Short mmCIF file of C-alpha atoms and ligand atoms in Angstrom, two decimals:
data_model
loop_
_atom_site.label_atom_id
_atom_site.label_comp_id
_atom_site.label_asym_id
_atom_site.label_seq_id
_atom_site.Cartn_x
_atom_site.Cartn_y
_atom_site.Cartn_z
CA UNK A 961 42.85 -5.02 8.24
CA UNK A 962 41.43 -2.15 9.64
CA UNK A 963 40.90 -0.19 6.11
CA UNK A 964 39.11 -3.69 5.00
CA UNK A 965 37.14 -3.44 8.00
CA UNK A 966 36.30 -0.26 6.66
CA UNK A 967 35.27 -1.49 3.73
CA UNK A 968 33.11 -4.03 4.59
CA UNK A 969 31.32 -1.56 6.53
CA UNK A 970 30.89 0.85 3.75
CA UNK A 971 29.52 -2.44 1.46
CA UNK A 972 26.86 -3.49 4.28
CA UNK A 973 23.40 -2.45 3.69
CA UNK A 974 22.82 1.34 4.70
CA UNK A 975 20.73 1.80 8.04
CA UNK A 976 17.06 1.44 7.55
CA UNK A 977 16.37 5.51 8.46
CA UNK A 978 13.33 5.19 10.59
CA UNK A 979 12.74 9.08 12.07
CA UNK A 980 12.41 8.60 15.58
CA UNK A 981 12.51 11.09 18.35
CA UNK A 982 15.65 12.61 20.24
CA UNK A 983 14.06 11.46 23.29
CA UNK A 984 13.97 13.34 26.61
CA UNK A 985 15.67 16.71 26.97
CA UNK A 986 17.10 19.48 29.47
CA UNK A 987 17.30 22.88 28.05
CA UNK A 988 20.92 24.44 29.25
CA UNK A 989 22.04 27.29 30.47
CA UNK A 990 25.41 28.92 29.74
CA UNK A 991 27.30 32.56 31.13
CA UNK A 992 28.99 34.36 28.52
CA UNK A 993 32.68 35.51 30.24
CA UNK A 994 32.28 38.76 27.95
CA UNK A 995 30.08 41.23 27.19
CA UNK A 996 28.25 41.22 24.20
CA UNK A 997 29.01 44.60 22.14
CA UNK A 998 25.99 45.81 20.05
CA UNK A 999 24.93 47.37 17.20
CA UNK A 1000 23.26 50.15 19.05
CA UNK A 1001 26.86 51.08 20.68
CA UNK A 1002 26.15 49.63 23.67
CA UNK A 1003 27.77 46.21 25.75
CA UNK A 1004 25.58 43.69 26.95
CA UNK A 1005 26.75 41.82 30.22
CA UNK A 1006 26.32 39.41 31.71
CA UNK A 1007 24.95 37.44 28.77
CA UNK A 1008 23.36 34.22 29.15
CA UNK A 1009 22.01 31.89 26.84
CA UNK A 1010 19.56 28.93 27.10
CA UNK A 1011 20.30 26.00 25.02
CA UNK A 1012 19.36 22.34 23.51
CA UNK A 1013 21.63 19.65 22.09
CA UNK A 1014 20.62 16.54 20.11
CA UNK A 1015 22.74 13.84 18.80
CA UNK A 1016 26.81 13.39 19.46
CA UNK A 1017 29.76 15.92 18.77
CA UNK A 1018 32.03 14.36 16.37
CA UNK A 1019 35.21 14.06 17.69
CA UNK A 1020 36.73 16.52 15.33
CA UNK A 1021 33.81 18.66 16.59
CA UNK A 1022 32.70 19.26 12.77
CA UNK A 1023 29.13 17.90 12.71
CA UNK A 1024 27.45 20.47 14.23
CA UNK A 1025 24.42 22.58 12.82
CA UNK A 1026 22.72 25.48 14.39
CA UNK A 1027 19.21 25.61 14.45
CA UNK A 1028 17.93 29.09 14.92
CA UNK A 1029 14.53 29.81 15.96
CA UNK A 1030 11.71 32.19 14.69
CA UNK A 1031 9.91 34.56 16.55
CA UNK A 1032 8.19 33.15 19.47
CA UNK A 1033 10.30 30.09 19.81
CA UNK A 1034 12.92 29.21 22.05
CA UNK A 1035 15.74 26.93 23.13
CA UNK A 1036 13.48 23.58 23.15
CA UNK A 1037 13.49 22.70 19.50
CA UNK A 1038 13.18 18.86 19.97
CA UNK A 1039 12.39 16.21 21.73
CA UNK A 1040 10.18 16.07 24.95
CA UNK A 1041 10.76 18.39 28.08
CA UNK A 1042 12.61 16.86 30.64
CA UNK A 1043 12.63 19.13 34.08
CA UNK A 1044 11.16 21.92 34.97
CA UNK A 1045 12.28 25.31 34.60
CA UNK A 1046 15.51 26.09 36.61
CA UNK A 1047 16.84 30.01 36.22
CA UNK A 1048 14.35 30.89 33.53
CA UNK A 1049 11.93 31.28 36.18
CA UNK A 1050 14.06 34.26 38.16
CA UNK A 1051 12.52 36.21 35.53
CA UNK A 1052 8.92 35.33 35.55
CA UNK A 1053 8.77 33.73 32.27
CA UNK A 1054 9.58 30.11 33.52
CA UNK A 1055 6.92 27.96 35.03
CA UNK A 1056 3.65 28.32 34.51
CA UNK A 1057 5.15 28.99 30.25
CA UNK A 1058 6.54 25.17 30.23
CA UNK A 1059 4.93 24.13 27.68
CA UNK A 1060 6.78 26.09 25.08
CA UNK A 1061 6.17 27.04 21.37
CA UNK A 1062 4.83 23.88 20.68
CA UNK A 1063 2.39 23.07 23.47
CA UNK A 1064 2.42 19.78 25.17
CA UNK A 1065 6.01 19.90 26.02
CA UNK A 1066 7.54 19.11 22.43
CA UNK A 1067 10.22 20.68 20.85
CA UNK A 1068 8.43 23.08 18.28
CA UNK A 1069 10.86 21.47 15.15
CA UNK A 1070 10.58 18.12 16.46
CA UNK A 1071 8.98 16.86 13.15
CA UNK A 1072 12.37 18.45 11.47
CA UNK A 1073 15.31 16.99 14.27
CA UNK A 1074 15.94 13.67 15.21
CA UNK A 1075 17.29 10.17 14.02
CA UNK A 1076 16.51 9.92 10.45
CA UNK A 1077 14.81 13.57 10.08
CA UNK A 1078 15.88 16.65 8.21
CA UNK A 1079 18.46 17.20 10.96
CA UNK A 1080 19.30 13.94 11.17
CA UNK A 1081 20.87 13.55 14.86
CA UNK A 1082 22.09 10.09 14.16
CA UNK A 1083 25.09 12.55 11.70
CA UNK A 1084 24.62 15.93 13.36
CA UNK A 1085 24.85 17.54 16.10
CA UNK A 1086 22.21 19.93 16.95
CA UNK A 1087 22.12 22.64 19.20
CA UNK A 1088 19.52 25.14 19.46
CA UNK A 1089 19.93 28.37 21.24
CA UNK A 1090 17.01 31.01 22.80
CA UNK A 1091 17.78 34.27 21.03
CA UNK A 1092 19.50 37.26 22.49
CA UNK A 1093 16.32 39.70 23.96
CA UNK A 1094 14.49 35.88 24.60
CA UNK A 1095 12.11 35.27 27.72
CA UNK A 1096 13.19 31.77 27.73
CA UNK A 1097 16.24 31.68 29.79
CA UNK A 1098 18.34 33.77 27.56
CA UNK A 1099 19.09 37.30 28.49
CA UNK A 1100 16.38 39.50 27.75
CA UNK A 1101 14.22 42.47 28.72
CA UNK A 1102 12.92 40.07 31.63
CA UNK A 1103 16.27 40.08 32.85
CA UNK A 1104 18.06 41.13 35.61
CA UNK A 1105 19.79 44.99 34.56
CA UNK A 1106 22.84 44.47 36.65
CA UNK A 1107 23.06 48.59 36.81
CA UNK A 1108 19.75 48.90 39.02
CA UNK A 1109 19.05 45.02 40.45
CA UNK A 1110 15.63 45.43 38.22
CA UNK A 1111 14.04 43.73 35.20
CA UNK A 1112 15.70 45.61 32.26
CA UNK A 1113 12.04 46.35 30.70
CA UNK A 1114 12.78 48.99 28.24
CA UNK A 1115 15.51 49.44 29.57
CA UNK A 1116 17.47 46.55 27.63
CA UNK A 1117 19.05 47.71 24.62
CA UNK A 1118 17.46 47.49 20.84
CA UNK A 1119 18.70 44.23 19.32
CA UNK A 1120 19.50 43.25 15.95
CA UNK A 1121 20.03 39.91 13.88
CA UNK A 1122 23.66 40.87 13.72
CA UNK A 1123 23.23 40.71 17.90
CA UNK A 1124 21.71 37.54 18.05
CA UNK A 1125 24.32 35.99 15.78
CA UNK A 1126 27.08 37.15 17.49
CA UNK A 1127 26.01 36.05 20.70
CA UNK A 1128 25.26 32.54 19.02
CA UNK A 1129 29.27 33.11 17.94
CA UNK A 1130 30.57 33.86 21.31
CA UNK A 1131 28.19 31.00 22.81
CA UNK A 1132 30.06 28.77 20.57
CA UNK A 1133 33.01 29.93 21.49
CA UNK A 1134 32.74 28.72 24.99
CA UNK A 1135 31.71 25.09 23.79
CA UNK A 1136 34.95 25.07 21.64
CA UNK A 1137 33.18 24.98 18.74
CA UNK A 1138 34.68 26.97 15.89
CA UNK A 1139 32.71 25.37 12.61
CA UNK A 1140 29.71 25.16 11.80
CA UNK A 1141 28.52 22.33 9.26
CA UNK A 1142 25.36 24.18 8.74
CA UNK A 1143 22.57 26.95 10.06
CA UNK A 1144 19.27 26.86 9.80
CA UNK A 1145 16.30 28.43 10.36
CA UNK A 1146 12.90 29.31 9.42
CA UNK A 1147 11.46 33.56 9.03
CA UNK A 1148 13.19 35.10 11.49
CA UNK A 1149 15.62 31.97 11.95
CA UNK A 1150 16.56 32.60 8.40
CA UNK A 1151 17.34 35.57 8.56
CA UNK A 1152 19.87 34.67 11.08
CA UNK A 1153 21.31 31.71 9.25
CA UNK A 1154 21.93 34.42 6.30
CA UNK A 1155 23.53 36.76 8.95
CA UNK A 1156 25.99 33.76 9.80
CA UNK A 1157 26.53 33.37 6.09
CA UNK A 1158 27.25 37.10 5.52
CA UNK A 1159 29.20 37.84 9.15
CA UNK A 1160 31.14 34.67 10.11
CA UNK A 1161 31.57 33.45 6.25
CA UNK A 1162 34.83 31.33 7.15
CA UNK A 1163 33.05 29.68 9.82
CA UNK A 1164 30.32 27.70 7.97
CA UNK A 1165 29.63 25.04 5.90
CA UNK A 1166 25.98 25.37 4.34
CA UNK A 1167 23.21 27.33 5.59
CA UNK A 1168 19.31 26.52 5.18
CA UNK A 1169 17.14 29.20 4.71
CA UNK A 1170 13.53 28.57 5.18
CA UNK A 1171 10.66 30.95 4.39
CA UNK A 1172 12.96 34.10 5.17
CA UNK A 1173 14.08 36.84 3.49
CA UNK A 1174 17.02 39.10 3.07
CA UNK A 1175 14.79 42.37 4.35
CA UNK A 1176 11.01 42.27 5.26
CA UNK A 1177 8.83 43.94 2.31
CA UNK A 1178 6.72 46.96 3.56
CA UNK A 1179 3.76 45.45 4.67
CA UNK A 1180 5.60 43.03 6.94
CA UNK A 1181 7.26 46.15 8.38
CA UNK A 1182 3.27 47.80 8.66
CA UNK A 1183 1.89 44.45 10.45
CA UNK A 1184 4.95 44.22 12.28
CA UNK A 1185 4.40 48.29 13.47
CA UNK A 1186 0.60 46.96 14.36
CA UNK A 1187 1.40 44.70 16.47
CA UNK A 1188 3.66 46.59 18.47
CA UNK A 1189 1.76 50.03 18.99
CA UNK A 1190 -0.58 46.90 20.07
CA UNK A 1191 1.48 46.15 23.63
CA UNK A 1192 2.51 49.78 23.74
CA UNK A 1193 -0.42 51.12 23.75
CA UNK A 1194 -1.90 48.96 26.37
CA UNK A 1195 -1.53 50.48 30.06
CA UNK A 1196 -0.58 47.67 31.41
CA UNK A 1197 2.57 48.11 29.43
CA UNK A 1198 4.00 50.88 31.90
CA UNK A 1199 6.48 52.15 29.59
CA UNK A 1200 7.91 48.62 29.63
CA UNK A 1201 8.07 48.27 33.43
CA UNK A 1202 5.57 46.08 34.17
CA UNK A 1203 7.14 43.68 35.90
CA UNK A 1204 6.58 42.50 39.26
CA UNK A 1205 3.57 45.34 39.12
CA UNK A 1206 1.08 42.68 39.00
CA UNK A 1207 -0.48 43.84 35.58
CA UNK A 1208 1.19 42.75 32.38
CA UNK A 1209 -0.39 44.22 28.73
CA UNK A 1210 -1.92 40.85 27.58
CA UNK A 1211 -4.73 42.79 26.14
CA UNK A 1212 -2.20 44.70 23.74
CA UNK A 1213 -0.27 41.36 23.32
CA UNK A 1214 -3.00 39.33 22.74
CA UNK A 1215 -4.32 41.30 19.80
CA UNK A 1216 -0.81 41.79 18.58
CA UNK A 1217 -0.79 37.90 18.42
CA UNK A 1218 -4.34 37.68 16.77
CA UNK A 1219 -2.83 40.01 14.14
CA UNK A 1220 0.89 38.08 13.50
CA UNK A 1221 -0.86 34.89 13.27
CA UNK A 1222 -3.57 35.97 10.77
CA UNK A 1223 -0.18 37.16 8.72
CA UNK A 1224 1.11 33.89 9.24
CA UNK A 1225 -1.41 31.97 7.56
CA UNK A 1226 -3.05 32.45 4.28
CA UNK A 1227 -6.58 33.69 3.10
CA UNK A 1228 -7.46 30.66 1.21
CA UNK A 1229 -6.50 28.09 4.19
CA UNK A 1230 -8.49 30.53 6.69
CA UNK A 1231 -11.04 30.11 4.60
CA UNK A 1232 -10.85 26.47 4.29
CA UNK A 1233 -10.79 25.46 7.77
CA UNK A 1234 -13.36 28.11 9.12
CA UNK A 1235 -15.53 30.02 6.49
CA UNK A 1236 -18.02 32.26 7.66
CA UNK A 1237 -18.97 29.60 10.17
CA UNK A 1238 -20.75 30.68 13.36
CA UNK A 1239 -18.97 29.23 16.82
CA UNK A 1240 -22.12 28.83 17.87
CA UNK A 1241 -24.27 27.23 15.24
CA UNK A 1242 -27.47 27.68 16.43
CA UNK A 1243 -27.74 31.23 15.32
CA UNK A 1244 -26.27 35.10 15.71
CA UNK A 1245 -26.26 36.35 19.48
CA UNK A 1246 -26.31 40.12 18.69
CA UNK A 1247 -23.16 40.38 21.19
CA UNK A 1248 -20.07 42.87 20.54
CA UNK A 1249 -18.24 40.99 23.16
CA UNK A 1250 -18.25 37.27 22.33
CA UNK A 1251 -17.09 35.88 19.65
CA UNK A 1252 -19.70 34.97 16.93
CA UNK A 1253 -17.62 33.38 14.37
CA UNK A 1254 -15.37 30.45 14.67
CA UNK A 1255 -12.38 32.59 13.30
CA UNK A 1256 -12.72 35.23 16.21
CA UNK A 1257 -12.67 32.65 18.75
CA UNK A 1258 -9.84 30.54 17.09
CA UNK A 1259 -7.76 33.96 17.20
CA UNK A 1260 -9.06 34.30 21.19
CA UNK A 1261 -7.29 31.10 22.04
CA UNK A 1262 -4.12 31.91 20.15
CA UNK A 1263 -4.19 34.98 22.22
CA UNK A 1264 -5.05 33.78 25.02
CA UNK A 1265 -2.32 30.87 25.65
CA UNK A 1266 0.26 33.24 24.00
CA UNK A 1267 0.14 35.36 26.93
CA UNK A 1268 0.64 32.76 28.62
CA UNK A 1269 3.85 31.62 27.81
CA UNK A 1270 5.18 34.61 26.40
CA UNK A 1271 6.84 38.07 27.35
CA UNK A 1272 5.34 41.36 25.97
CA UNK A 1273 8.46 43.10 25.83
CA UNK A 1274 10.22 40.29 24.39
CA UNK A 1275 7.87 40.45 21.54
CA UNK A 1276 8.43 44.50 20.79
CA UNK A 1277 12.54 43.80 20.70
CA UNK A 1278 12.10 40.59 18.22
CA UNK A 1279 9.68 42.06 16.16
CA UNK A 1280 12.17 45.60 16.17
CA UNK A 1281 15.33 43.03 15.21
CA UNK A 1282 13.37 41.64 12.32
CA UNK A 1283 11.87 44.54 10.93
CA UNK A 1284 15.71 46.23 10.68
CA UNK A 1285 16.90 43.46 9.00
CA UNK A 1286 18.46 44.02 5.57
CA UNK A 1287 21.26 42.41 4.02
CA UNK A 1288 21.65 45.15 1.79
CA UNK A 1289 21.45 47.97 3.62
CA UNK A 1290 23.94 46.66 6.68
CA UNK A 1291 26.28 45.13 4.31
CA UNK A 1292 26.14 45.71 1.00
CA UNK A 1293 25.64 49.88 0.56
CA UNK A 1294 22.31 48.94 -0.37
CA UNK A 1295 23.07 46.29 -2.91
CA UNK A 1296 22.41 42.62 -2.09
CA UNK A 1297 24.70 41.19 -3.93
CA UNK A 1298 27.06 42.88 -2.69
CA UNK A 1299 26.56 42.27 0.68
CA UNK A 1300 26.37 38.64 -0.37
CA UNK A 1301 29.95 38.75 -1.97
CA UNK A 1302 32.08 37.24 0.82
CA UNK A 1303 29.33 34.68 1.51
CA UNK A 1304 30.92 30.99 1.01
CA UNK A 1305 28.30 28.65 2.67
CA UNK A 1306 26.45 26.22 0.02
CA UNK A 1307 22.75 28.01 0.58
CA UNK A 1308 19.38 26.10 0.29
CA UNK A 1309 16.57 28.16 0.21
CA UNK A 1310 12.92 26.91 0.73
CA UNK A 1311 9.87 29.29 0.67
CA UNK A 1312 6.11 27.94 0.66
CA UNK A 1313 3.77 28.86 -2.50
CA UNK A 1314 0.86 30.41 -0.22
CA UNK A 1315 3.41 32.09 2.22
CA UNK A 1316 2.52 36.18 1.79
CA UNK A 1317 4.17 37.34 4.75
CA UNK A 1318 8.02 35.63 3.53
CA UNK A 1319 7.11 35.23 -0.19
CA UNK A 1320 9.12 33.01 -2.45
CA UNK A 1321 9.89 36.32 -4.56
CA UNK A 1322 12.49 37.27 -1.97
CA UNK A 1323 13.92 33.89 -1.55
CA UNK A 1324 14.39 33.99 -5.56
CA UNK A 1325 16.15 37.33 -5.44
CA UNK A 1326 18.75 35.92 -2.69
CA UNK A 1327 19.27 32.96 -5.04
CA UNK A 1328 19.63 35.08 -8.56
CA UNK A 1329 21.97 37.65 -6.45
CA UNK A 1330 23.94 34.38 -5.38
CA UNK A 1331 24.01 32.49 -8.48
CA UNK A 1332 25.04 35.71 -10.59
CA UNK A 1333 27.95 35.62 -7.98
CA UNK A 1334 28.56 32.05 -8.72
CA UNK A 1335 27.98 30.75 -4.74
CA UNK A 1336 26.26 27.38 -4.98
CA UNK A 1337 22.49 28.06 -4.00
CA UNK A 1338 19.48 25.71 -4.51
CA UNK A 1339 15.96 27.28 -4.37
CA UNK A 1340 13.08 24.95 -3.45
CA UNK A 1341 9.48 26.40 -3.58
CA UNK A 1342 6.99 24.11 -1.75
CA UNK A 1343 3.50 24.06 -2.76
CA UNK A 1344 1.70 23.92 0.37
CA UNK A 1345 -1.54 25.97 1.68
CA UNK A 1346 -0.94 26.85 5.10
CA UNK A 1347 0.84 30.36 4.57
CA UNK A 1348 4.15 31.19 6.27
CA UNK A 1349 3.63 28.65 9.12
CA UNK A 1350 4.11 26.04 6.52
CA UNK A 1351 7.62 26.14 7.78
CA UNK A 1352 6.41 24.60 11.20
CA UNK A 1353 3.53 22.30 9.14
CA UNK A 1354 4.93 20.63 6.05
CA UNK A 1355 7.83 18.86 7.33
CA UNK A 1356 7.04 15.45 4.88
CA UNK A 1357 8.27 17.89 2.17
CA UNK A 1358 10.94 19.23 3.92
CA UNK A 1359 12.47 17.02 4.73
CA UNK A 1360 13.79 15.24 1.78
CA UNK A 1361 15.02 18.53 0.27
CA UNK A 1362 17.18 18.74 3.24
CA UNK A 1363 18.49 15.80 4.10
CA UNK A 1364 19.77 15.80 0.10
CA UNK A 1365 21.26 19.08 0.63
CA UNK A 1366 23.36 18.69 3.71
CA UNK A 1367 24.27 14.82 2.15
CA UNK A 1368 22.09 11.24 2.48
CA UNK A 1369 24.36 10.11 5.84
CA UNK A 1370 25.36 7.32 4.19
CA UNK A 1371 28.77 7.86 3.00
CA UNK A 1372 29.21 10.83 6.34
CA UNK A 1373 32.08 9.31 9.04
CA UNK A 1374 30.10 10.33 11.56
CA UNK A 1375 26.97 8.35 11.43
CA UNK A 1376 26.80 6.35 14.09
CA UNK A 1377 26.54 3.33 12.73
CA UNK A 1378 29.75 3.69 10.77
CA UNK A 1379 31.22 5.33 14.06
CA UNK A 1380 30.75 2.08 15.90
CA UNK A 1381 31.91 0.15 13.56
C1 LIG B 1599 8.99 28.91 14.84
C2 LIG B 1599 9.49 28.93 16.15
O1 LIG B 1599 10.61 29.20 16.31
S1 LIG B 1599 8.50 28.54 17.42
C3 LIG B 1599 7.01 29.24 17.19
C4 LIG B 1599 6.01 28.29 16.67
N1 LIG B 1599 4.97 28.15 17.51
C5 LIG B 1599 3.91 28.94 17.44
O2 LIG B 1599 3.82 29.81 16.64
C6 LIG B 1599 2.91 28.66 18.49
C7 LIG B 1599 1.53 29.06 18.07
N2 LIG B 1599 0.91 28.00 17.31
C8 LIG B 1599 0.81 28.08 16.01
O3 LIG B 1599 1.20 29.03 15.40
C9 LIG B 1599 0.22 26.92 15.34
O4 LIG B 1599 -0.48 26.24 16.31
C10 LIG B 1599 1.21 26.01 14.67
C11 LIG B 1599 1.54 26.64 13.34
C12 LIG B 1599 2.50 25.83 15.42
C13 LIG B 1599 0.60 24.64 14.56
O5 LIG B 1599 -0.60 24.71 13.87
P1 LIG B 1599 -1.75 23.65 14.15
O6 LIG B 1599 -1.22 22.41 14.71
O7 LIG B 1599 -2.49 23.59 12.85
O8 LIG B 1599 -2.54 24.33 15.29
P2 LIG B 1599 -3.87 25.15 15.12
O9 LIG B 1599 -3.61 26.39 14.37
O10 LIG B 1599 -4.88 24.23 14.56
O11 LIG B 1599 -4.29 25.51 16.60
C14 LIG B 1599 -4.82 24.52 17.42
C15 LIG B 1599 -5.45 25.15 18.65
O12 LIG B 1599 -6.54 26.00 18.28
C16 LIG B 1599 -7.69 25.59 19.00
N3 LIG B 1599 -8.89 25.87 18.20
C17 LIG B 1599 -9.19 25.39 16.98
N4 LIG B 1599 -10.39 25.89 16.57
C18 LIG B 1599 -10.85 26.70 17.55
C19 LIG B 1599 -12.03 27.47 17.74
N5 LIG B 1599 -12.99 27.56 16.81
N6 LIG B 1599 -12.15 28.16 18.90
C20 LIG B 1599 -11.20 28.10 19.84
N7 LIG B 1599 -10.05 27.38 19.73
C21 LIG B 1599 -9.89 26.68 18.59
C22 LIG B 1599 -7.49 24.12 19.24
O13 LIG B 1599 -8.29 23.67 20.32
C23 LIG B 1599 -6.01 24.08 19.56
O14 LIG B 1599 -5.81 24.47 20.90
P3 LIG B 1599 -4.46 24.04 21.71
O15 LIG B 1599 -3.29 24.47 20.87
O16 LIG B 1599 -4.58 24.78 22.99
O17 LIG B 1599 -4.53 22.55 21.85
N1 LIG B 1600 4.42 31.32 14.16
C1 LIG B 1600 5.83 31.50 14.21
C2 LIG B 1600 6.32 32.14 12.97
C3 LIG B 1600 6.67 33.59 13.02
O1 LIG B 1600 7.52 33.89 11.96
C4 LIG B 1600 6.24 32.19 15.47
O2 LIG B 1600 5.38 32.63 16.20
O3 LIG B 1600 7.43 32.23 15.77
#
């Protein structure tokens, strides 16, 4: 009766898939009961990490995917803020930073998580972590150093991809959760869903790569240098221990932001949306100071509410963990393909046409190094304008690619629907 049951169920129309939001949500805090031991040689403890989850756990705990974020992102992928900061704040970087990558308290994926979305919560579960060296409630330069009762500053020890992932591994650990159905991630959150792929190969399922890489090309490493020498060259910076001195290097930081997010869009869409056109358009105001052009005071407000909500030092360690990435050289003696030889995760990659900075040339030599090793890989390139941010702007063509590759939910056992059935 039961199996008939099932039957019928499976012969009833599918669920109309209407993306909808995953509502309200608390970001999480968890304490690692180990330390964390790092490529650099040294431990890391206490380690905590600040987490989001949308959707249910399957029961056999095997619907979960890992969403990993990019640079300036954090723990609140989805969904709309629901409290105010609790122990993120101990370090500074809490209140007054609420509204998160995304502004206005949304999730900055929210277009790509939720009931009928790419990360369809109504199948998976989702959980999204702030990265190890984070200023978002995860441990981080803006931490507590246990040794001295200070803010680590420079202090906290250089990071690495291969860090992050293994404290996403031994955050995991503590939830009981030992699979992974998927990881995903966009630029730098790609290059951790690889890391997963390459490190923990037995542990999961498929991973999606989006406008990544497997190492940074040369002038990514140069803009990436820029930006840094940026903050540290600032006074403010103090060597990194600026905190609780009542000056922070926003100056540096602010110009290191103008610069990143110039590389993260693309010369054509700069030049759609602002031209040569004057902010003010009266006429020229013979001014060094102000800005004349709309560009320059576009740039100004990205700097300006970066600072805001994010940590200086922070930056310099993410920026450091990305530009050391490479597959090849930490796993494969310089070869990709070999370091992609134990790697047995289905792998969608999607770059973006007009993205420079992550360019679909070294999304294409992951997939030819994968494919000669006969791993399943599909490649998508998306024609889109915006540059490398297209990852964060063209979900509509996202998410179809997506939701085929991790399965259409309508045969899964762990939809809801079929689950309440
Ligand atoms: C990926 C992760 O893991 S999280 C990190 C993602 N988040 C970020 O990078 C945050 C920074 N923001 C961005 O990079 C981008 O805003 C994106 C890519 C997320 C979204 O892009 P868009 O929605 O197109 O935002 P856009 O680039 O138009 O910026 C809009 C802002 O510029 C302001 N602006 C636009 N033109 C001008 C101008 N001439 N002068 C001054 N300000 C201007 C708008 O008022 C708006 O301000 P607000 O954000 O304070 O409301
Ligand atoms: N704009 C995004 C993309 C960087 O890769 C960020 O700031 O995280």
């Amino acid at each position: 009766m039961a199996h008939c049951l099932a039957i019928l169920a499976h012969m009833a129309s599918p669920p109309t898939l209407v993306p909808g939001s995953v509502g309200s949500v608390e970001t999480r805090y968890l304490d690692l009961p180990a330390p964390i031991r790092l490529d650099c040689g040294r431990e890391l403890h206490p380690v905590r990490v600040a987490y989001e989850t949308y959707g249910e756990l399957s029961p056999e705990r095997d619907n979960v995917i890992l969403v990993c974020h990019a640079l300036s992102g954090d723990a609140h992928a989805a969904g709309h803020s629901a409290e105010p900061p609790a122990e993120s704040t101990r370090d500074g970087f809490g209140a007054e930073r609420r509204d998160g990558a995304a502004g206005k308290g949304l999730g900055w994926w929210d277009g790509m998580i939720g009931p009928g979305k790419a990360f369809d919560t109504d199948r998976f579960f989702v959980i999204s972590t702030n990265l190890l060296g984070g200023c978002r409630g995860t441990t981080g330069p803006s931490s507590i150093d246990p040794a001295t009762g200070q803010p680590y500053g420079s202090d906290f020890p250089v990071v690495t991809v291969s860090d992050m992932v293994r404290t996403q591994r031994a955050f995991l650990d503590v939830l009981g959760i030992d699979r992974l159905a998927a990881v995903a991630g966009g630029s730098l959150g790609g290059m951790q869903a690889l890391e997963w792929a390459v490190l923990f190969p037995d542990l999961v399922d498929a991973v999606v790569v989006i406008a990544s890489t497997h190492a940074l090309h040369t002038q990514g490493v140069a803009w990436n240098a820029i930006a840094r020498n940026a903050i540290m060259g600032d006074p403010a910076w103090q060597n990194g221990h600026y905190y609780g001195t009542g000056r922070t290097p926003d100056a540096g930081m602010g110009v290191a932001r103008m610069v990143g997010h110039v590389t993260y869009l693309s010369a054509p869409a700069l030049t759609e949306r602002f031209g040569r056109r004057l902010q003010f358009a009266d006429d020229i105001r013979y001014t060094l100071r102000e800005p004349e052009f709309e560009i320059e005071s576009y740039l100004r407000h990205q700097a300006g509410s970066f600072v805001k909500r994010f940590d200086a030092n922070t930056y310099l360690y993410t920026s450091r963990a990305l530009t050391y990435f490479d597959l090849a050289r930490q796993h494969g003696d310089g070869s990709l393909a070999r370091a992609l030889e134990g790697v047995s995760a289905r792998t969608l990659l999607i770059a973006f046409s007009s993205d420079w900075l992550y360019p679909p040339s070294a999304s294409e030599q992951i997939e030819q190094a994968l494919r000669a090793l006969g791993k399943p890989v599909e490649f998508e390139v998306i024609d889109a304008p915006y540059g490398h941010d297209c990852f964060l702007l063209e979900e509509a063509q996202q998410i179809p690619i997506i939701r085929r590759f991790l399965g259409d939910g309508e045969t899964n056992p762990h939809s809801r629907e079929e689950r309440s059935s």
